[in-house]
Amino acid sequence: MVKSTSLTKAELVDVLGSSKTSKERNRAVKLLKQFDPIPRYELDDEGHKSKLQPKKYDYLLGYMCWRCDKVKQSNYKVLWNTSKGLKQICHGCYSQLAEREEVAQMRSANQKAGLIPKGFGLGLTGVGDGGAEMNGLCLGNDIIAGGPPLRKLARPRRPNLLKAASVATN
């Protein structure tokens, strides 16, 4: 939701990219923060470390991250070579994409080693949505196959204070 700006988001992005003074850049950043981000995750499948180039600068940069659609002021900027051209993303998005790639590699290695059965669901294999029942024990991030099926832990019941109050007054 935009509070009160006569400039559009696109115009502010242009001002941010062409600003020469820190005062102008800071004002554009402040106004851009008022806009709700519209993240774009459709190219995440192309997010391999070989296509990402992180760069560190000695000075503060102001730019819009293409992936999370947030304005950033940082010394880091990552250039992402996608099928739709070169995109600028922030270091946080770079970390998410790199971690996603590492998790996929670890998942495939664990499947080959037999630690995670194929078609396991729960987002561990990339197959299914978690509708399958888990046949293993989960200890933190470690999964031990072959255990009994897990059940949801029962939450402790809280006493109904309204009923207790009405019984006490009668």
PDB file of C-alpha atoms in Angstrom:
ATOM      1  CA  MET A   1       0.000   0.000   0.000  1.00  0.00           C
ATOM      2  CA  VAL A   2       1.397   3.373  -0.992  1.00  0.00           C
ATOM      3  CA  LYS A   3       0.892   6.146   1.517  1.00  0.00           C
ATOM      4  CA  SER A   4       1.263   9.367  -0.444  1.00  0.00           C
ATOM      5  CA  THR A   5       3.580   9.477  -3.423  1.00  0.00           C
ATOM      6  CA  SER A   6       3.017  11.289  -6.662  1.00  0.00           C
ATOM      7  CA  LEU A   7       5.636   9.086  -8.388  1.00  0.00           C
ATOM      8  CA  THR A   8       4.962   5.538  -9.536  1.00  0.00           C
ATOM      9  CA  LYS A   9       7.106   2.578  -8.552  1.00  0.00           C
ATOM     10  CA  ALA A  10       8.709   2.403 -12.005  1.00  0.00           C
ATOM     11  CA  GLU A  11       9.602   6.099 -11.881  1.00  0.00           C
ATOM     12  CA  LEU A  12      11.144   5.687  -8.432  1.00  0.00           C
ATOM     13  CA  VAL A  13      13.200   2.712  -9.633  1.00  0.00           C
ATOM     14  CA  ASP A  14      14.498   4.877 -12.486  1.00  0.00           C
ATOM     15  CA  VAL A  15      15.346   7.653 -10.022  1.00  0.00           C
ATOM     16  CA  LEU A  16      17.144   5.125  -7.793  1.00  0.00           C
ATOM     17  CA  GLY A  17      19.204   3.844 -10.721  1.00  0.00           C
ATOM     18  CA  SER A  18      20.161   7.289 -11.979  1.00  0.00           C
ATOM     19  CA  SER A  19      20.653   9.103  -8.656  1.00  0.00           C
ATOM     20  CA  LYS A  20      24.022  10.786  -8.190  1.00  0.00           C
ATOM     21  CA  THR A  21      23.721  12.003  -4.613  1.00  0.00           C
ATOM     22  CA  SER A  22      23.103   9.990  -1.474  1.00  0.00           C
ATOM     23  CA  LYS A  23      20.248  12.334  -0.503  1.00  0.00           C
ATOM     24  CA  GLU A  24      18.390  11.586  -3.737  1.00  0.00           C
ATOM     25  CA  ARG A  25      19.087   7.841  -3.411  1.00  0.00           C
ATOM     26  CA  ASN A  26      17.931   7.751   0.229  1.00  0.00           C
ATOM     27  CA  ARG A  27      14.710   9.570  -0.620  1.00  0.00           C
ATOM     28  CA  ALA A  28      13.976   7.126  -3.476  1.00  0.00           C
ATOM     29  CA  VAL A  29      14.697   4.161  -1.171  1.00  0.00           C
ATOM     30  CA  LYS A  30      12.396   5.554   1.512  1.00  0.00           C
ATOM     31  CA  LEU A  31       9.567   6.040  -0.976  1.00  0.00           C
ATOM     32  CA  LEU A  32      10.099   2.605  -2.575  1.00  0.00           C
ATOM     33  CA  LYS A  33       9.819   0.908   0.820  1.00  0.00           C
ATOM     34  CA  GLN A  34       6.202   2.072   0.986  1.00  0.00           C
ATOM     35  CA  PHE A  35       5.256  -0.194  -1.940  1.00  0.00           C
ATOM     36  CA  ASP A  36       4.221  -3.779  -1.270  1.00  0.00           C
ATOM     37  CA  PRO A  37       6.699  -6.248  -2.815  1.00  0.00           C
ATOM     38  CA  ILE A  38       5.510  -8.621  -5.523  1.00  0.00           C
ATOM     39  CA  PRO A  39       8.104 -11.425  -5.449  1.00  0.00           C
ATOM     40  CA  ARG A  40       8.988 -13.376  -8.589  1.00  0.00           C
ATOM     41  CA  TYR A  41      10.026 -16.966  -7.992  1.00  0.00           C
ATOM     42  CA  GLU A  42       9.255 -18.364 -11.442  1.00  0.00           C
ATOM     43  CA  LEU A  43      12.933 -18.581 -12.472  1.00  0.00           C
ATOM     44  CA  ASP A  44      14.132 -20.303  -9.288  1.00  0.00           C
ATOM     45  CA  ASP A  45      14.743 -23.519 -11.246  1.00  0.00           C
ATOM     46  CA  GLU A  46      17.536 -21.667 -13.090  1.00  0.00           C
ATOM     47  CA  GLY A  47      19.168 -20.516  -9.849  1.00  0.00           C
ATOM     48  CA  HIS A  48      22.452 -22.460 -10.038  1.00  0.00           C
ATOM     49  CA  LYS A  49      25.648 -21.150  -8.495  1.00  0.00           C
ATOM     50  CA  SER A  50      27.321 -21.218 -11.904  1.00  0.00           C
ATOM     51  CA  LYS A  51      24.836 -18.569 -13.137  1.00  0.00           C
ATOM     52  CA  LEU A  52      25.106 -16.347 -10.049  1.00  0.00           C
ATOM     53  CA  GLN A  53      27.892 -13.795  -9.651  1.00  0.00           C
ATOM     54  CA  PRO A  54      28.056 -12.147  -6.226  1.00  0.00           C
ATOM     55  CA  LYS A  55      29.970  -8.868  -6.101  1.00  0.00           C
ATOM     56  CA  LYS A  56      31.102  -6.857  -3.114  1.00  0.00           C
ATOM     57  CA  TYR A  57      31.569  -3.117  -3.432  1.00  0.00           C
ATOM     58  CA  ASP A  58      33.445  -0.659  -1.226  1.00  0.00           C
ATOM     59  CA  TYR A  59      30.487   1.699  -1.228  1.00  0.00           C
ATOM     60  CA  LEU A  60      26.782   1.462  -0.487  1.00  0.00           C
ATOM     61  CA  LEU A  61      24.531   0.511  -3.399  1.00  0.00           C
ATOM     62  CA  GLY A  62      20.833   1.192  -3.788  1.00  0.00           C
ATOM     63  CA  TYR A  63      18.915  -1.169  -6.080  1.00  0.00           C
ATOM     64  CA  MET A  64      15.744  -3.204  -6.455  1.00  0.00           C
ATOM     65  CA  CYS A  65      16.096  -6.961  -6.057  1.00  0.00           C
ATOM     66  CA  TRP A  66      14.397  -8.620  -9.031  1.00  0.00           C
ATOM     67  CA  ARG A  67      13.467 -11.797  -7.148  1.00  0.00           C
ATOM     68  CA  CYS A  68      12.012 -10.488  -3.875  1.00  0.00           C
ATOM     69  CA  ASP A  69      11.013  -7.091  -5.345  1.00  0.00           C
ATOM     70  CA  LYS A  70      12.345  -5.178  -2.355  1.00  0.00           C
ATOM     71  CA  VAL A  71      14.552  -2.124  -2.385  1.00  0.00           C
ATOM     72  CA  LYS A  72      18.010  -2.871  -0.975  1.00  0.00           C
ATOM     73  CA  GLN A  73      20.866  -0.752   0.289  1.00  0.00           C
ATOM     74  CA  SER A  74      23.895  -2.951   0.581  1.00  0.00           C
ATOM     75  CA  ASN A  75      27.534  -3.408  -0.352  1.00  0.00           C
ATOM     76  CA  TYR A  76      26.621  -6.716  -1.999  1.00  0.00           C
ATOM     77  CA  LYS A  77      24.851  -7.249  -5.290  1.00  0.00           C
ATOM     78  CA  VAL A  78      24.420 -10.484  -7.217  1.00  0.00           C
ATOM     79  CA  LEU A  79      24.123 -10.652 -10.985  1.00  0.00           C
ATOM     80  CA  TRP A  80      21.971 -13.574 -12.147  1.00  0.00           C
ATOM     81  CA  ASN A  81      22.189 -14.713 -15.760  1.00  0.00           C
ATOM     82  CA  THR A  82      18.748 -16.150 -16.586  1.00  0.00           C
ATOM     83  CA  SER A  83      17.010 -17.198 -19.773  1.00  0.00           C
ATOM     84  CA  LYS A  84      15.181 -13.851 -19.624  1.00  0.00           C
ATOM     85  CA  GLY A  85      18.343 -11.779 -19.341  1.00  0.00           C
ATOM     86  CA  LEU A  86      20.623 -10.477 -16.613  1.00  0.00           C
ATOM     87  CA  LYS A  87      18.862  -9.803 -13.293  1.00  0.00           C
ATOM     88  CA  GLN A  88      20.057  -8.068 -10.127  1.00  0.00           C
ATOM     89  CA  ILE A  89      19.216  -9.858  -6.906  1.00  0.00           C
ATOM     90  CA  CYS A  90      20.144  -9.293  -3.282  1.00  0.00           C
ATOM     91  CA  HIS A  91      22.506 -11.376  -1.188  1.00  0.00           C
ATOM     92  CA  GLY A  92      19.602 -12.895   0.762  1.00  0.00           C
ATOM     93  CA  CYS A  93      18.004 -14.251  -2.408  1.00  0.00           C
ATOM     94  CA  TYR A  94      21.416 -15.501  -3.542  1.00  0.00           C
ATOM     95  CA  SER A  95      21.780 -17.405  -0.268  1.00  0.00           C
ATOM     96  CA  GLN A  96      18.317 -18.947  -0.671  1.00  0.00           C
ATOM     97  CA  LEU A  97      19.065 -20.099  -4.222  1.00  0.00           C
ATOM     98  CA  ALA A  98      22.473 -21.490  -3.252  1.00  0.00           C
ATOM     99  CA  GLU A  99      21.006 -23.321  -0.251  1.00  0.00           C
ATOM    100  CA  ARG A 100      18.230 -24.741  -2.415  1.00  0.00           C
ATOM    101  CA  GLU A 101      20.829 -26.159  -4.808  1.00  0.00           C
ATOM    102  CA  GLU A 102      22.869 -27.650  -1.938  1.00  0.00           C
ATOM    103  CA  VAL A 103      19.754 -29.263  -0.422  1.00  0.00           C
ATOM    104  CA  ALA A 104      18.855 -30.804  -3.791  1.00  0.00           C
ATOM    105  CA  GLN A 105      22.375 -32.250  -4.104  1.00  0.00           C
ATOM    106  CA  MET A 106      22.283 -33.630  -0.555  1.00  0.00           C
ATOM    107  CA  ARG A 107      18.806 -35.082  -1.145  1.00  0.00           C
ATOM    108  CA  SER A 108      19.912 -36.926  -4.275  1.00  0.00           C
ATOM    109  CA  ALA A 109      23.074 -38.188  -2.533  1.00  0.00           C
ATOM    110  CA  ASN A 110      21.023 -39.429   0.441  1.00  0.00           C
ATOM    111  CA  GLN A 111      18.546 -41.140  -1.889  1.00  0.00           C
ATOM    112  CA  LYS A 112      21.399 -42.913  -3.677  1.00  0.00           C
ATOM    113  CA  ALA A 113      22.816 -43.985  -0.312  1.00  0.00           C
ATOM    114  CA  GLY A 114      19.392 -45.284   0.720  1.00  0.00           C
ATOM    115  CA  LEU A 115      18.955 -42.931   3.680  1.00  0.00           C
ATOM    116  CA  ILE A 116      15.786 -41.395   2.248  1.00  0.00           C
ATOM    117  CA  PRO A 117      13.384 -43.674   0.405  1.00  0.00           C
ATOM    118  CA  LYS A 118      12.120 -42.492  -2.944  1.00  0.00           C
ATOM    119  CA  GLY A 119       8.595 -41.079  -3.023  1.00  0.00           C
ATOM    120  CA  PHE A 120       8.910 -40.169   0.644  1.00  0.00           C
ATOM    121  CA  GLY A 121       6.731 -37.064   0.448  1.00  0.00           C
ATOM    122  CA  LEU A 122       6.994 -34.284   3.002  1.00  0.00           C
ATOM    123  CA  GLY A 123       9.055 -32.252   0.565  1.00  0.00           C
ATOM    124  CA  LEU A 124      12.184 -34.332   1.113  1.00  0.00           C
ATOM    125  CA  THR A 125      12.339 -35.905  -2.313  1.00  0.00           C
ATOM    126  CA  GLY A 126      10.576 -33.327  -4.406  1.00  0.00           C
ATOM    127  CA  VAL A 127       7.857 -35.949  -5.004  1.00  0.00           C
ATOM    128  CA  GLY A 128       4.438 -35.482  -3.468  1.00  0.00           C
ATOM    129  CA  ASP A 129       3.156 -32.779  -1.206  1.00  0.00           C
ATOM    130  CA  GLY A 130       3.423 -34.450   2.148  1.00  0.00           C
ATOM    131  CA  GLY A 131       0.227 -36.476   1.850  1.00  0.00           C
ATOM    132  CA  ALA A 132       2.108 -39.733   2.452  1.00  0.00           C
ATOM    133  CA  GLU A 133       2.540 -41.027   5.991  1.00  0.00           C
ATOM    134  CA  MET A 134       6.096 -41.010   7.213  1.00  0.00           C
ATOM    135  CA  ASN A 135       7.683 -44.402   7.946  1.00  0.00           C
ATOM    136  CA  GLY A 136      10.653 -43.241   9.943  1.00  0.00           C
ATOM    137  CA  LEU A 137      11.781 -41.405  12.993  1.00  0.00           C
ATOM    138  CA  CYS A 138      12.658 -37.742  12.701  1.00  0.00           C
ATOM    139  CA  LEU A 139      15.340 -36.504  15.068  1.00  0.00           C
ATOM    140  CA  GLY A 140      15.983 -32.858  14.278  1.00  0.00           C
ATOM    141  CA  ASN A 141      17.255 -32.854  10.714  1.00  0.00           C
ATOM    142  CA  ASP A 142      18.256 -36.548  10.770  1.00  0.00           C
ATOM    143  CA  ILE A 143      15.830 -39.114   9.455  1.00  0.00           C
ATOM    144  CA  ILE A 144      16.044 -42.758  10.430  1.00  0.00           C
ATOM    145  CA  ALA A 145      14.056 -45.036   8.125  1.00  0.00           C
ATOM    146  CA  GLY A 146      12.219 -48.096   9.350  1.00  0.00           C
ATOM    147  CA  GLY A 147      10.715 -46.769  12.552  1.00  0.00           C
ATOM    148  CA  PRO A 148       7.064 -46.763  13.472  1.00  0.00           C
ATOM    149  CA  PRO A 149       4.769 -44.263  11.735  1.00  0.00           C
ATOM    150  CA  LEU A 150       4.757 -40.921  13.499  1.00  0.00           C
ATOM    151  CA  ARG A 151       1.586 -39.555  15.040  1.00  0.00           C
ATOM    152  CA  LYS A 152       0.767 -35.962  15.716  1.00  0.00           C
ATOM    153  CA  LEU A 153       1.551 -34.998  19.257  1.00  0.00           C
ATOM    154  CA  ALA A 154      -1.530 -34.107  21.241  1.00  0.00           C
ATOM    155  CA  ARG A 155      -1.552 -30.547  22.448  1.00  0.00           C
ATOM    156  CA  PRO A 156      -2.295 -30.175  26.138  1.00  0.00           C
ATOM    157  CA  ARG A 157      -5.849 -29.041  26.631  1.00  0.00           C
ATOM    158  CA  ARG A 158      -6.410 -25.694  28.231  1.00  0.00           C
ATOM    159  CA  PRO A 159      -9.290 -25.489  30.639  1.00  0.00           C
ATOM    160  CA  ASN A 160     -12.308 -23.675  29.333  1.00  0.00           C
ATOM    161  CA  LEU A 161     -12.334 -20.638  31.568  1.00  0.00           C
ATOM    162  CA  LEU A 162     -15.807 -19.538  30.490  1.00  0.00           C
ATOM    163  CA  LYS A 163     -17.398 -22.832  31.568  1.00  0.00           C
ATOM    164  CA  ALA A 164     -15.469 -22.824  34.847  1.00  0.00           C
ATOM    165  CA  ALA A 165     -16.626 -19.262  35.584  1.00  0.00           C
ATOM    166  CA  SER A 166     -20.283 -20.072  34.828  1.00  0.00           C
ATOM    167  CA  VAL A 167     -20.206 -23.206  37.003  1.00  0.00           C
ATOM    168  CA  ALA A 168     -18.609 -21.263  39.869  1.00  0.00           C
ATOM    169  CA  THR A 169     -21.291 -18.544  39.767  1.00  0.00           C
ATOM    170  CA  ASN A 170     -24.212 -21.034  39.780  1.00  0.00           C
TER     171      ASN A 170
END
